[in-house]
Amino acid sequence: MSGDGLRHATEGRIDRGTVLRFRFDGTAYSGHPGDTLASALLANGVRRIGTSVRLGRPRGVMSAGSEEPTGVVQLEAPFPDPMRPATMVELHDGLVASSLSGRGRLADRPDPARYDAVHAHCDMLVVGAGPAGLAAASLAVRSGARVILADERPEVGGASPDTEGDDWFDRAGARVLTRTTVFGYYDDNYLVAVERRTDHLGAAAPGNLARERIWRIRAGQVVLATGAHERPIAFAGNDLPGVMLADSARTYLHRYGVLVGRRAVVFTINDSGYRVVADLAAAGVEIAALVDPREATGGTVGGQVGGRYGGHVVVAAHGDDAHGHDVLSTVDIEPVGGGPTVRVDADALLVSGGWSPVLHLYSQSGGRLRYDEVVGAFLPDGCRQAVTVAGAARGLTSTTACLVDGVDAARQALTALGITPVDWSPPSVGAGAEGPPPATAAPGGVPDLRFVPAEDYSTHFVDFQRDVTVADVLRATGAGLRSVEHVKRYTTAGTAHDQGKTSGLLTSAVVGQALDAGIAELGHTTFRPPYTPVSFAALAGRDRGQLYDPVRVTAIHDWHVRHGARFEDVGQWRRSWYYPAEGEGLAEAVRRECVAARTGVAFMDASTLGKIEVQGPDAGRFLDRLYTNVMSTLAVGAIRYGVMCGLDGMVFDDGTVARLAPDRFLLTTTTGNAGPVLDWMEEWLQTEWPDLAAWCTSVTDQWATVAVVGPRSRDVLARLAPGLAVDAATFPFMTWRDTVVAGLPARVCRISFSGELAYEVNVAWWHGLALWEAVYEAGAPYGITPYGTETMHVLRAEKGYPIVGQDTDGTVTPQDLGMAWVVSKKKADFIGKRSFARSDTARPDRKHLVGLLPEDPTLLLPEGVHVVDPACLAGGRLPEPPVPMLGHVTSSYRSAALDRTFALALVAGGRDRIGDRLYAPLDDGRLVPVTVAGPVLYDPEGARRDG
Amino acid sequence: MTEDLPEHPDFLWRNPEPKRHYDVVIVGGGGHGLATAYYLARNHGITNVAVLERGWLAGGNMARNTTIIRSNYLWEASAGIYEHALKLWEGLAEDLDYPILFSQRGVLNLAHSQQDVREGARRVHANRLSGVDAHWLDPGQVKEVCPIVNISPDVRYPVLGATYQPRAGIAKHDYVAWGFARAADALGVDLIQHCEVTGIDVHDGRVTGLRTTRGPIGAGKVALSAAGHSSVLARMVGLDLPVQSHPLQALVSELLEPVHPTVVMSNAVHVYVSQAHKGELVMGAGIDAYNSYSQRGALRVIERQMSAALELFPVFARAHVLRTWGGIVDVTPDASAIVGLTPIDGLYVNCGWGTGGFKATPGVGWCYAHTVAHDEPHPLNAPFRLDRFSTGALIDEHGAAAVAH
Ligand SMILES: Cc1cc2nc3c(=O)[nH]c(=O)nc-3n(C[C@H](O)[C@H](O)[C@H](O)COP(=O)(O)OP(=O)(O)OC[C@H]3O[C@@H](n4cnc5c(N)ncnc54)[C@H](O)[C@@H]3O)c2cc1C
């Protein structure tokens, strides 16, 4: 069809003075501001804009809104965007789009756009800015409520093209969000919307503006004025481009000034089709036939009609040789119940199968729906949340009724909010209008016609996007299916882009007819968010790249960067991993750092360790229940190592506890577990032991910690803290002192995670760098060396100190780690105690943490390899799987101090195998012999601790 | 890769009225209940069996999961039952004569920290010794398997490697459920829908029947298989199961041309995603933290998984979410299932599969049917006994199993 004359001379709210150029499937076209891609294509006579996914049938535009089931296109420029309903794409200069066959295409380059999210609170959220929504918002604004009004269209006024005038609406009084789809309704009146901010601007969109914005709205009351969708009717060929929902033709005329055809047939089962006839005829469209299965057609027809077919139905739509078989050219009409066929030429077939209230959000909110036989659709039937449904969304049809209903809904909602509604009605309604009217069908009532009876249902489409026909639905019921959810899955009806907005009720009706059951009984498939598709990027918002998860760095981080540290991620923290000198790799750097710590002095930034202060008269009792050992007996000034277990008796975290005062303790946790440990403590305090007077505060970022480690560490500290007695007798192991270090107020703890003489110096976070630099300077004469996590791991492993999460995995008890001493025998109870008595937890052959020494002292066992018993080998080779495994290597390093490689491993009955030879099967097929050793390989007597 | 789905058969199942008594009644018509019914009939010749389902057949988690199938679990007990299931999957379409669309496109579990790398390596080594196919891939190899994964070192949590199981993949959940249902129905099993069990009758320590919304039904043996509602059923006989129920959400995009050839899971950048047969991206992540029996969750969980998805797959930015939904998953303290006997004679329990029981479907059905038929666990489900929570013989799959989906 050529586009000539399809643009009406005066109708529509488009800017005829401005021409926008766009391309579709390679051809250049033009349109105007105010157009959608769909209206511009129709104005240009483009009817086929896609191909169906399964059957390869032609597809055109069916509607003028977001319920569009067929006119879904691929945008190519300004940026590839898959599967966009052409009815919702606002035209802009330079738009390039192409047709699809049911599948979209993603860009092969990153999306340059930005996305964001905002939180908003309001007394009343009104969804839908049609007559009901505008009236509701208007009353609420006048009554002094904080109102948000959201609508998916570019302007307020609603889906209906009838312009009654809405100048009484005070835009400034409410937060009006246009181009904003409320797509999810969650618990506690939390609703989520997406605002499209730049797409309509095309290339003119400012680069700094977020393309889409998520609104997270918490509303006191919600008024859903979400309107209604017109339904198609199933007949042969009802999917052909040119077949369209009837009222959409009015929208194309009045909003966009587009005639959807030159010669139309209107097929309606209710009176709403009659206003279509009237408006189109007035605009110069030839109405070839008006088909209505009702004998006595209701309304008078305000226009010239070629033929009036009361008591008739459309049985088929066809293309023909002359106009092509991919667009409509003739319509077959028959009497209800059969009879002679009349064939009418037409380029548009406008169908109204009745109206379905849009209750997606209502249903998502937990609202129940009830099938109403009079309206012929589902209506709202009660909800726990603070929500009211108004207007067409609850089955009302006239504009006046919707206005009155909107006011009434707002009145209810305001009253519930404790706000007194003012006395106001939209002027066109007049004062004193008493609402709300009852829901009714479109005037004239609804005959139960959903699909036109036929012998062959193979082109009676129910779901146009998924190519599902009445025949498919009948096949499903024939297979034994009774539930609409099963039929949906069997046929895929309702699973496409439009999620069944136009097909849902039709499918239920076919099932109902096949099973001789009512729609009320069958119900509907579940409505789920989102109401319309939402881009992944909008949902991700700003939480991407470096903002995906905050990077936590210590106060000393910049120094580490300047000194060439390599980093590793530990939870959210970025920690120094090692400090390679010129030409060094990991192995060389770590060796040098280890040697410094064992023979001279080294220092590390330990600020990331979790720190929790526990205060209160019951703090000691609380910690006694939390840790396996006793903490309440700790003297002020002293420090104790402790282990926490889960209820199952498995190690959950470890660290030190310092008693700061009788009612104050400072705990350290592993870096990665600081959050979970605090949660754990709070869970117990709040849910199990609310009687305990103890309070927990995270102080991780309050204290910067520098560990000074090695035989010369005392010398370094002495230089920095002249007021502190640093000798072993006055300042013994596992005690702490408040003092001044490098002129900074500091708490010094004598703790060692390396087996060497060591001090951990804590200062206020903002003094961290100053302290670190002072230590570096004071240590310079001793060759002080910074070290990172890798060296820390080696030093502790040489001493057999486990790392929770590396040498344990949630299946390891303190006893398994060889730390039975940390489990109190005296305490009445603590978390995990009961589990130690369970038969499996008490088994002697559990896996124990042991050392492994490869017989080849240069061979580094890969972490994660397993060990097997020589007894299971046959002829020096592994047996067929499953191969019995004794355990696995948890940590493995090269040790300068031991002058060889070594590993820690969890091995079944490991402590009873010390001295035994086991084998580790490697990736390359080698079976490596290893000898089991105790876990403490360096300085087992602990002689080095005091320097 | 995208394709039209094969059609379902013309006939699926009868809709019989419940009989007054059955030898075995299975409570819960999800994948597990249906597979159990099928194997009871096929392997053990027990056909006087009913499956009672309170809603529509296989409309629970079976209809809601993201269909990832793999067997590369850490512990021998887990690898044993999942690998048995995987072997059954490999022959299932033929066995059921149903196109279940089992696609062995491989599963990648990404590592983003040194600790992830250690855990991945450990699991690969354990899998190999257990006879499960397993590989460790470096970032370049990850990119070869799945070219759209972002392996740039300049992201928040760079990909440091991945475990890879080539025999893993996805299947089409409804087709699987209906395949089992049709086959069970054909062997004489009664599938009774809209029949909620409201009480369990026990006499002298032995189960005798059930009370249901469709009347009382006598039973020689009762096999519970009710996933998220297992603890509710067990309470009916005073049994406290160590199970917590949580919502788990998932979502799909529109149909897209093929971009994603495999299945990618990441625990640290928490999301898992595949592109299903028709072309939609199917995605999920972690459970909603709160206990609930309502099949809906919070949007925040979805927003977080979208952020994760775009970290790993920047090309997904303009894909659209068509639908989100939730199921109710039954989570145990050690993240492993419970399959076996109960203290009540003739009453059996299968639950606790949490976020990962779809992949086990044929394996569970096989072993649970054996357990019911012989009143004794099959060797493969023997470790999954209920009393392990009092003996302590746990099978803890939290630590190193990546995500348990
Ligand atoms: C979003 C999501 C994603 C998932 N992704 C995966 C994945 O990728 N891979 C994987 O392996 N697993 C996955 N799972 C887990 C998997 O779906 C479940 O572990 C598995 O389906 C549980 O077994 P089922 O199929 O028998 O459960 P269900 O299908 O839930 O069956 C239980 C049935 O019991 C019925 N029932 C309950 N109470 C009663 C009663 N009183 N009377 C009668 N009937 C009753 C229920 O209605 C239900 O139909 C996922 C789960 C969810 C929710």
Coordinates of N, CA, C and O in Angstrom, one line a residue, chain A residues 81-83 103-105 111 115 186-187 211 216 364 466 475 479-481 485-486 488-490 499 526 528-530 533-537 540 543 545 548-551 568-569 571-572 574 577 805-806 809 838-840 863-866 881-883 885 888 923, chain B residues 2 4 7-10 12-13 15 56-57 63-64 75 114-115 118 122 125-126 128-131 156-157 174 178 193 254-257 269 278 283 295-297 299-300 303-304 306-308 310-311 316-324 389-393 396:
Chain A
D81 N 18.9 -2.4 20.0 CA 18.0 -2.7 21.1 C 17.0 -3.7 20.6 O 16.3 -3.5 19.6
P82 N 17.0 -4.9 21.2 CA 16.2 -6.0 20.7 C 14.7 -5.9 21.1 O 14.4 -5.4 22.2
M83 N 13.8 -6.3 20.2 CA 12.4 -6.6 20.6 C 11.7 -5.4 21.2 O 11.3 -5.5 22.3
R103 N 12.9 -13.0 17.1 CA 14.1 -13.0 18.0 C 14.9 -11.8 17.8 O 15.1 -11.3 16.7
G104 N 15.3 -11.2 18.9 CA 16.1 -9.9 18.8 C 17.6 -10.2 18.8 O 18.0 -11.3 18.9
R105 N 18.3 -9.1 18.6 CA 19.8 -9.2 18.5 C 20.4 -8.3 19.5 O 20.0 -7.1 19.6
D111 N 27.3 -1.1 25.8 CA 26.3 -0.1 25.9 C 26.9 1.2 26.5 O 27.3 1.1 27.7
Y115 N 22.7 4.5 33.6 CA 21.4 4.2 34.2 C 21.5 4.6 35.7 O 22.6 4.5 36.2
Y186 N 5.4 -4.8 44.9 CA 5.9 -5.7 45.9 C 5.2 -5.5 47.3 O 4.4 -4.6 47.4
D187 N 5.7 -6.2 48.3 CA 5.1 -6.1 49.6 C 5.3 -4.7 50.2 O 6.2 -4.0 49.8
R211 N 20.0 7.1 30.7 CA 19.0 6.7 29.7 C 17.7 6.2 30.3 O 16.6 6.6 29.9
R216 N 12.2 3.7 42.8 CA 11.8 2.8 43.9 C 10.8 3.6 44.8 O 11.3 4.5 45.6
Q364 N -0.1 -8.6 41.1 CA 1.2 -8.8 41.7 C 1.2 -8.3 43.2 O 2.0 -8.9 44.0
R466 N 3.7 -16.0 19.7 CA 4.2 -17.3 19.8 C 3.5 -18.3 18.8 O 3.7 -19.5 18.9
R475 N -5.5 -29.0 21.2 CA -4.6 -30.2 21.3 C -4.1 -30.4 22.7 O -4.0 -31.5 23.2
A479 N -4.8 -33.6 25.2 CA -3.7 -34.4 25.8 C -4.0 -34.7 27.2 O -3.2 -35.4 27.9
G480 N -5.0 -34.1 27.8 CA -5.4 -34.4 29.2 C -5.1 -33.2 30.1 O -5.3 -33.4 31.3
L481 N -4.8 -32.1 29.5 CA -4.5 -30.9 30.4 C -5.8 -30.2 30.8 O -6.7 -30.0 30.0
E485 N -2.4 -23.1 33.4 CA -0.9 -23.1 33.5 C -0.3 -24.2 32.6 O 0.7 -24.0 32.0
H486 N -0.9 -25.4 32.6 CA -0.4 -26.4 31.8 C -0.6 -26.1 30.3 O 0.3 -26.3 29.5
K488 N -0.7 -23.2 29.0 CA 0.3 -22.2 28.6 C 1.6 -22.9 28.3 O 2.3 -22.5 27.3
R489 N 2.0 -23.8 29.1 CA 3.3 -24.5 28.9 C 3.3 -25.4 27.7 O 4.3 -25.5 27.0
Y490 N 2.2 -26.0 27.5 CA 2.1 -27.0 26.4 C 2.2 -26.2 25.0 O 2.8 -26.6 24.1
Q499 N 3.7 -11.2 27.2 CA 3.2 -12.0 28.4 C 1.7 -12.1 28.4 O 1.0 -12.1 29.5
T526 N -0.6 -16.8 36.4 CA -0.1 -15.8 37.4 C 0.5 -14.6 36.7 O 1.2 -14.7 35.7
R528 N 3.2 -11.7 36.8 CA 4.5 -11.6 37.5 C 5.1 -10.3 37.0 O 5.0 -9.9 35.8
P529 N 6.0 -9.7 37.8 CA 6.7 -8.5 37.3 C 7.7 -9.0 36.2 O 8.2 -10.2 36.3
P530 N 8.1 -8.2 35.3 CA 7.7 -6.8 35.2 C 6.4 -6.7 34.3 O 6.2 -7.6 33.5
P533 N 8.5 -5.4 29.5 CA 9.9 -5.7 29.6 C 10.8 -4.6 30.1 O 10.6 -3.4 29.7
V534 N 11.8 -4.9 30.9 CA 12.7 -3.9 31.5 C 14.1 -4.3 31.1 O 14.5 -5.5 31.3
S535 N 14.9 -3.3 30.7 CA 16.3 -3.7 30.3 C 17.1 -4.1 31.5 O 16.9 -3.6 32.6
F536 N 18.0 -5.1 31.2 CA 18.9 -5.5 32.2 C 19.7 -4.4 32.8 O 19.9 -4.3 34.0
A537 N 20.1 -3.5 31.9 CA 21.0 -2.4 32.4 C 20.2 -1.5 33.4 O 20.8 -1.0 34.3
A540 N 20.3 -3.1 36.7 CA 21.7 -3.0 37.3 C 22.0 -1.6 37.7 O 22.7 -1.5 38.7
D543 N 25.2 0.1 39.8 CA 26.0 -0.9 40.5 C 26.8 -1.7 39.6 O 26.7 -3.0 39.5
G545 N 30.8 -2.0 37.3 CA 32.2 -1.6 37.3 C 32.7 -1.5 38.7 O 32.4 -2.3 39.6
Y548 N 30.2 -1.9 41.4 CA 29.5 -3.2 41.6 C 29.6 -3.6 43.0 O 28.6 -4.0 43.6
D549 N 30.7 -3.4 43.6 CA 30.9 -3.7 45.0 C 32.0 -2.7 45.5 O 33.0 -2.5 44.8
P550 N 31.9 -2.0 46.6 CA 32.9 -1.1 47.0 C 34.2 -1.7 47.1 O 34.3 -2.8 47.6
V551 N 35.3 -1.0 46.7 CA 36.6 -1.5 47.0 C 37.0 -0.9 48.3 O 37.0 0.4 48.4
E568 N 45.7 -8.4 46.1 CA 44.6 -9.5 45.9 C 43.4 -9.0 46.6 O 43.4 -8.2 47.5
D569 N 42.2 -9.5 46.0 CA 40.9 -9.2 46.6 C 40.7 -10.2 47.7 O 40.7 -11.4 47.5
G571 N 37.6 -10.6 50.1 CA 36.2 -10.0 50.3 C 36.2 -8.7 49.6 O 36.7 -8.6 48.4
Q572 N 35.8 -7.6 50.2 CA 35.7 -6.3 49.5 C 37.1 -5.6 49.6 O 37.3 -4.6 48.9
R574 N 41.0 -4.7 49.2 CA 42.1 -4.9 48.3 C 43.4 -4.9 49.2 O 43.7 -3.9 49.8
W577 N 49.5 -8.1 48.3 CA 49.8 -9.5 48.2 C 51.3 -9.8 48.3 O 51.7 -10.6 49.1
G805 N 38.8 -20.9 56.3 CA 38.3 -20.7 55.0 C 39.3 -21.2 53.9 O 38.9 -21.5 52.8
Q806 N 40.6 -21.4 54.3 CA 41.6 -22.0 53.4 C 41.9 -23.4 53.9 O 41.8 -24.4 53.2
D809 N 36.9 -25.7 55.9 CA 35.8 -25.5 54.9 C 34.5 -25.8 55.4 O 33.5 -26.2 54.7
R838 N 28.6 -35.7 69.3 CA 27.9 -36.6 68.3 C 28.9 -37.6 67.8 O 30.1 -37.4 67.6
S839 N 28.3 -38.8 67.4 CA 29.2 -39.9 67.1 C 30.2 -39.6 66.0 O 31.3 -39.9 66.0
D840 N 29.7 -38.9 65.0 CA 30.6 -38.6 63.8 C 31.6 -37.6 64.2 O 32.8 -37.7 63.7
E863 N 47.9 -26.6 45.4 CA 46.8 -26.6 46.3 C 45.6 -27.2 45.7 O 45.3 -27.0 44.6
G864 N 44.9 -28.0 46.5 CA 43.7 -28.7 46.0 C 43.9 -30.1 45.5 O 43.0 -30.8 45.3
V865 N 45.2 -30.5 45.4 CA 45.4 -31.9 45.0 C 45.0 -32.8 46.2 O 45.1 -32.4 47.4
H866 N 44.7 -34.0 45.9 CA 44.3 -35.0 47.0 C 45.4 -36.0 47.2 O 46.3 -36.1 46.5
P881 N 38.0 -45.1 39.0 CA 37.2 -44.4 39.9 C 36.0 -45.2 40.3 O 35.6 -46.0 39.6
P882 N 35.4 -44.8 41.4 CA 35.8 -43.8 42.4 C 37.0 -44.2 43.2 O 37.0 -45.3 43.8
V883 N 38.0 -43.4 43.2 CA 39.3 -43.6 43.9 C 39.1 -43.1 45.4 O 38.7 -42.0 45.6
M885 N 39.7 -41.3 48.6 CA 40.5 -40.1 48.8 C 40.7 -40.0 50.3 O 39.8 -40.1 51.1
H888 N 43.0 -33.6 51.2 CA 43.5 -32.8 50.2 C 44.5 -31.7 50.8 O 44.4 -31.4 52.0
D923 N 47.8 -33.5 38.1 CA 47.1 -33.4 36.8 C 47.8 -34.1 35.6 O 47.1 -34.7 34.8
Chain B
T2 N 19.5 -21.6 18.5 CA 18.1 -21.5 18.9 C 17.2 -22.3 17.9 O 17.6 -22.5 16.7
D4 N 13.1 -24.2 17.3 CA 11.7 -24.4 17.8 C 11.7 -25.6 18.7 O 12.4 -26.5 18.6
E7 N 7.2 -30.6 19.6 CA 5.9 -30.6 20.1 C 5.7 -31.7 21.2 O 6.4 -32.7 21.2
H8 N 4.8 -31.4 22.1 CA 4.5 -32.4 23.1 C 3.6 -33.5 22.4 O 2.9 -33.2 21.4
P9 N 3.6 -34.7 23.0 CA 2.7 -35.7 22.4 C 1.2 -35.4 22.5 O 0.8 -34.5 23.3
D10 N 0.4 -36.1 21.7 CA -1.0 -35.8 21.7 C -1.7 -36.2 23.0 O -2.7 -35.7 23.3
L12 N -1.0 -37.1 27.2 CA -0.1 -37.0 28.3 C -0.5 -38.0 29.4 O 0.2 -38.9 29.8
W13 N -1.7 -37.7 30.0 CA -2.1 -38.6 31.1 C -3.6 -38.5 31.3 O -4.3 -37.6 30.9
N15 N -6.9 -38.4 33.9 CA -7.2 -37.6 35.1 C -8.1 -38.4 36.0 O -9.3 -38.1 36.1
W56 N -1.4 -27.9 40.2 CA -1.3 -28.5 38.9 C 0.0 -29.3 38.9 O 1.0 -28.9 39.5
L57 N 0.0 -30.4 38.2 CA 1.2 -31.3 38.2 C 2.5 -30.6 37.8 O 2.5 -29.8 36.8
A63 N 8.6 -26.4 37.8 CA 8.2 -25.5 36.7 C 9.0 -24.2 36.8 O 8.8 -23.4 36.0
R64 N 9.8 -24.0 37.8 CA 10.4 -22.7 38.1 C 11.9 -22.7 38.0 O 12.5 -21.6 38.2
W75 N 31.9 -33.5 47.4 CA 32.1 -34.7 48.2 C 31.7 -35.9 47.4 O 30.9 -35.9 46.5
Q114 N 41.7 -15.7 44.9 CA 42.7 -16.8 45.1 C 42.0 -17.9 45.8 O 42.2 -19.1 45.6
Q115 N 41.1 -17.6 46.7 CA 40.4 -18.7 47.5 C 39.4 -19.4 46.5 O 39.3 -20.6 46.6
R118 N 41.6 -21.8 44.6 CA 41.9 -23.0 45.4 C 40.8 -24.0 45.5 O 40.9 -25.2 45.4
R122 N 40.6 -27.8 44.0 CA 40.3 -28.9 44.9 C 39.1 -29.7 44.3 O 39.2 -31.0 44.2
H125 N 40.1 -31.8 41.2 CA 40.9 -33.0 41.6 C 40.0 -34.0 42.2 O 40.1 -35.2 41.8
A126 N 39.1 -33.6 43.0 CA 38.2 -34.6 43.7 C 37.3 -35.2 42.6 O 37.1 -36.4 42.6
R128 N 37.8 -35.7 39.5 CA 38.5 -36.7 38.6 C 38.6 -38.0 39.3 O 38.4 -39.1 38.7
L129 N 39.0 -38.0 40.6 CA 39.1 -39.2 41.3 C 37.8 -39.9 41.5 O 37.7 -41.1 41.6
S130 N 36.7 -39.1 41.5 CA 35.4 -39.7 41.6 C 34.8 -40.2 40.3 O 33.7 -40.8 40.2
G131 N 35.6 -39.9 39.2 CA 35.1 -40.4 37.9 C 34.1 -39.4 37.2 O 33.4 -39.7 36.3
R156 N 35.9 -5.2 38.6 CA 35.9 -5.2 40.0 C 36.5 -6.6 40.5 O 37.3 -6.7 41.4
Y157 N 35.9 -7.7 40.0 CA 36.4 -9.0 40.4 C 36.7 -9.8 39.1 O 35.9 -10.5 38.6
D174 N 9.7 -28.6 31.9 CA 8.3 -29.2 31.7 C 8.3 -30.5 30.9 O 7.6 -31.4 31.2
W178 N 6.8 -33.9 32.3 CA 5.7 -34.5 31.6 C 6.1 -35.9 31.0 O 5.3 -36.8 30.9
Q193 N -4.4 -34.6 40.7 CA -4.1 -33.2 40.9 C -5.1 -32.5 41.7 O -6.2 -33.1 42.0
E254 N 13.6 -11.8 26.6 CA 13.0 -12.1 25.4 C 13.8 -13.1 24.6 O 15.0 -13.4 25.0
L255 N 13.3 -13.6 23.5 CA 14.1 -14.5 22.6 C 15.2 -13.7 21.9 O 14.9 -12.6 21.4
L256 N 16.4 -14.2 21.9 CA 17.5 -13.5 21.3 C 18.2 -14.5 20.4 O 18.3 -15.7 20.7
E257 N 18.9 -13.9 19.4 CA 19.7 -14.7 18.6 C 20.9 -15.3 19.4 O 21.2 -14.7 20.4
V269 N 30.6 -13.2 41.9 CA 29.8 -12.2 41.2 C 28.5 -13.0 40.9 O 28.3 -13.6 39.9
K278 N 15.0 -21.9 22.9 CA 14.4 -21.0 22.0 C 15.1 -19.7 21.8 O 14.9 -18.9 20.9
M283 N 18.1 -16.9 34.0 CA 19.1 -16.4 34.9 C 18.6 -16.6 36.3 O 17.4 -16.4 36.6
Q295 N 5.6 -17.7 46.9 CA 6.5 -17.9 45.7 C 6.8 -16.5 45.0 O 6.6 -16.4 43.9
R296 N 7.3 -15.6 45.9 CA 7.7 -14.3 45.3 C 8.8 -13.8 46.2 O 8.9 -14.1 47.4
G297 N 9.7 -13.0 45.6 CA 10.8 -12.5 46.4 C 10.9 -11.0 46.2 O 10.0 -10.3 45.7
L299 N 12.7 -7.5 44.8 CA 13.3 -7.0 43.5 C 14.8 -6.8 43.7 O 15.6 -6.9 42.8
R300 N 15.2 -6.4 45.0 CA 16.6 -6.1 45.2 C 17.5 -7.3 44.8 O 18.6 -7.1 44.3
E303 N 17.9 -7.1 41.1 CA 18.8 -6.0 40.7 C 20.2 -6.4 40.9 O 21.1 -6.1 40.1
R304 N 20.5 -7.0 42.1 CA 21.9 -7.4 42.3 C 22.4 -8.4 41.3 O 23.5 -8.4 40.8
M306 N 21.4 -8.7 38.3 CA 21.6 -8.0 37.0 C 22.9 -7.3 37.0 O 23.6 -7.3 36.0
S307 N 23.3 -6.7 38.1 CA 24.6 -6.1 38.2 C 25.7 -7.1 37.9 O 26.6 -6.9 37.2
A308 N 25.5 -8.2 38.6 CA 26.5 -9.3 38.4 C 26.5 -9.8 36.9 O 27.6 -10.0 36.4
L310 N 25.9 -8.2 34.3 CA 26.5 -7.2 33.4 C 28.0 -7.1 33.6 O 28.8 -6.7 32.7
E311 N 28.4 -7.4 34.8 CA 29.9 -7.5 35.1 C 30.5 -8.5 34.2 O 31.5 -8.4 33.7
F316 N 24.9 -8.1 27.6 CA 23.5 -8.3 28.0 C 22.8 -7.0 28.3 O 21.6 -7.0 28.6
A317 N 23.5 -5.8 28.3 CA 22.9 -4.6 28.8 C 21.5 -4.3 28.3 O 20.6 -3.9 29.0
R318 N 21.3 -4.5 27.0 CA 20.1 -4.1 26.4 C 19.1 -5.2 26.3 O 18.0 -5.0 25.6
A319 N 19.4 -6.4 26.8 CA 18.4 -7.4 26.8 C 17.3 -7.0 27.8 O 17.6 -6.1 28.7
H320 N 16.1 -7.5 27.7 CA 15.1 -7.1 28.6 C 14.6 -8.3 29.4 O 14.5 -9.4 28.9
V321 N 14.2 -8.0 30.7 CA 13.6 -9.0 31.5 C 12.1 -9.1 31.1 O 11.4 -8.1 31.2
L322 N 11.6 -10.3 30.7 CA 10.2 -10.4 30.4 C 9.4 -10.8 31.6 O 8.3 -10.5 31.8
R323 N 10.1 -11.7 32.5 CA 9.3 -12.2 33.6 C 10.2 -12.7 34.7 O 11.3 -13.2 34.4
T324 N 9.8 -12.4 35.9 CA 10.5 -12.9 37.0 C 9.6 -13.8 37.8 O 8.4 -13.6 37.7
F389 N 22.0 -35.5 61.0 CA 22.0 -34.3 61.7 C 22.1 -34.5 63.2 O 22.4 -33.6 64.0
S390 N 21.8 -35.8 63.6 CA 22.2 -36.1 65.0 C 23.5 -36.8 65.2 O 24.2 -36.6 66.2
T391 N 23.9 -37.5 64.2 CA 25.2 -38.2 64.3 C 26.4 -37.2 63.9 O 27.5 -37.4 64.4
G392 N 26.0 -36.2 63.1 CA 27.1 -35.3 62.7 C 27.8 -35.7 61.4 O 28.7 -35.0 60.9
A393 N 27.3 -36.8 60.8 CA 27.9 -37.2 59.5 C 27.4 -36.4 58.3 O 26.7 -36.8 57.4
D396 N 28.8 -31.5 53.8 CA 28.7 -30.0 53.7 C 29.1 -29.5 52.3 O 30.3 -29.5 52.0

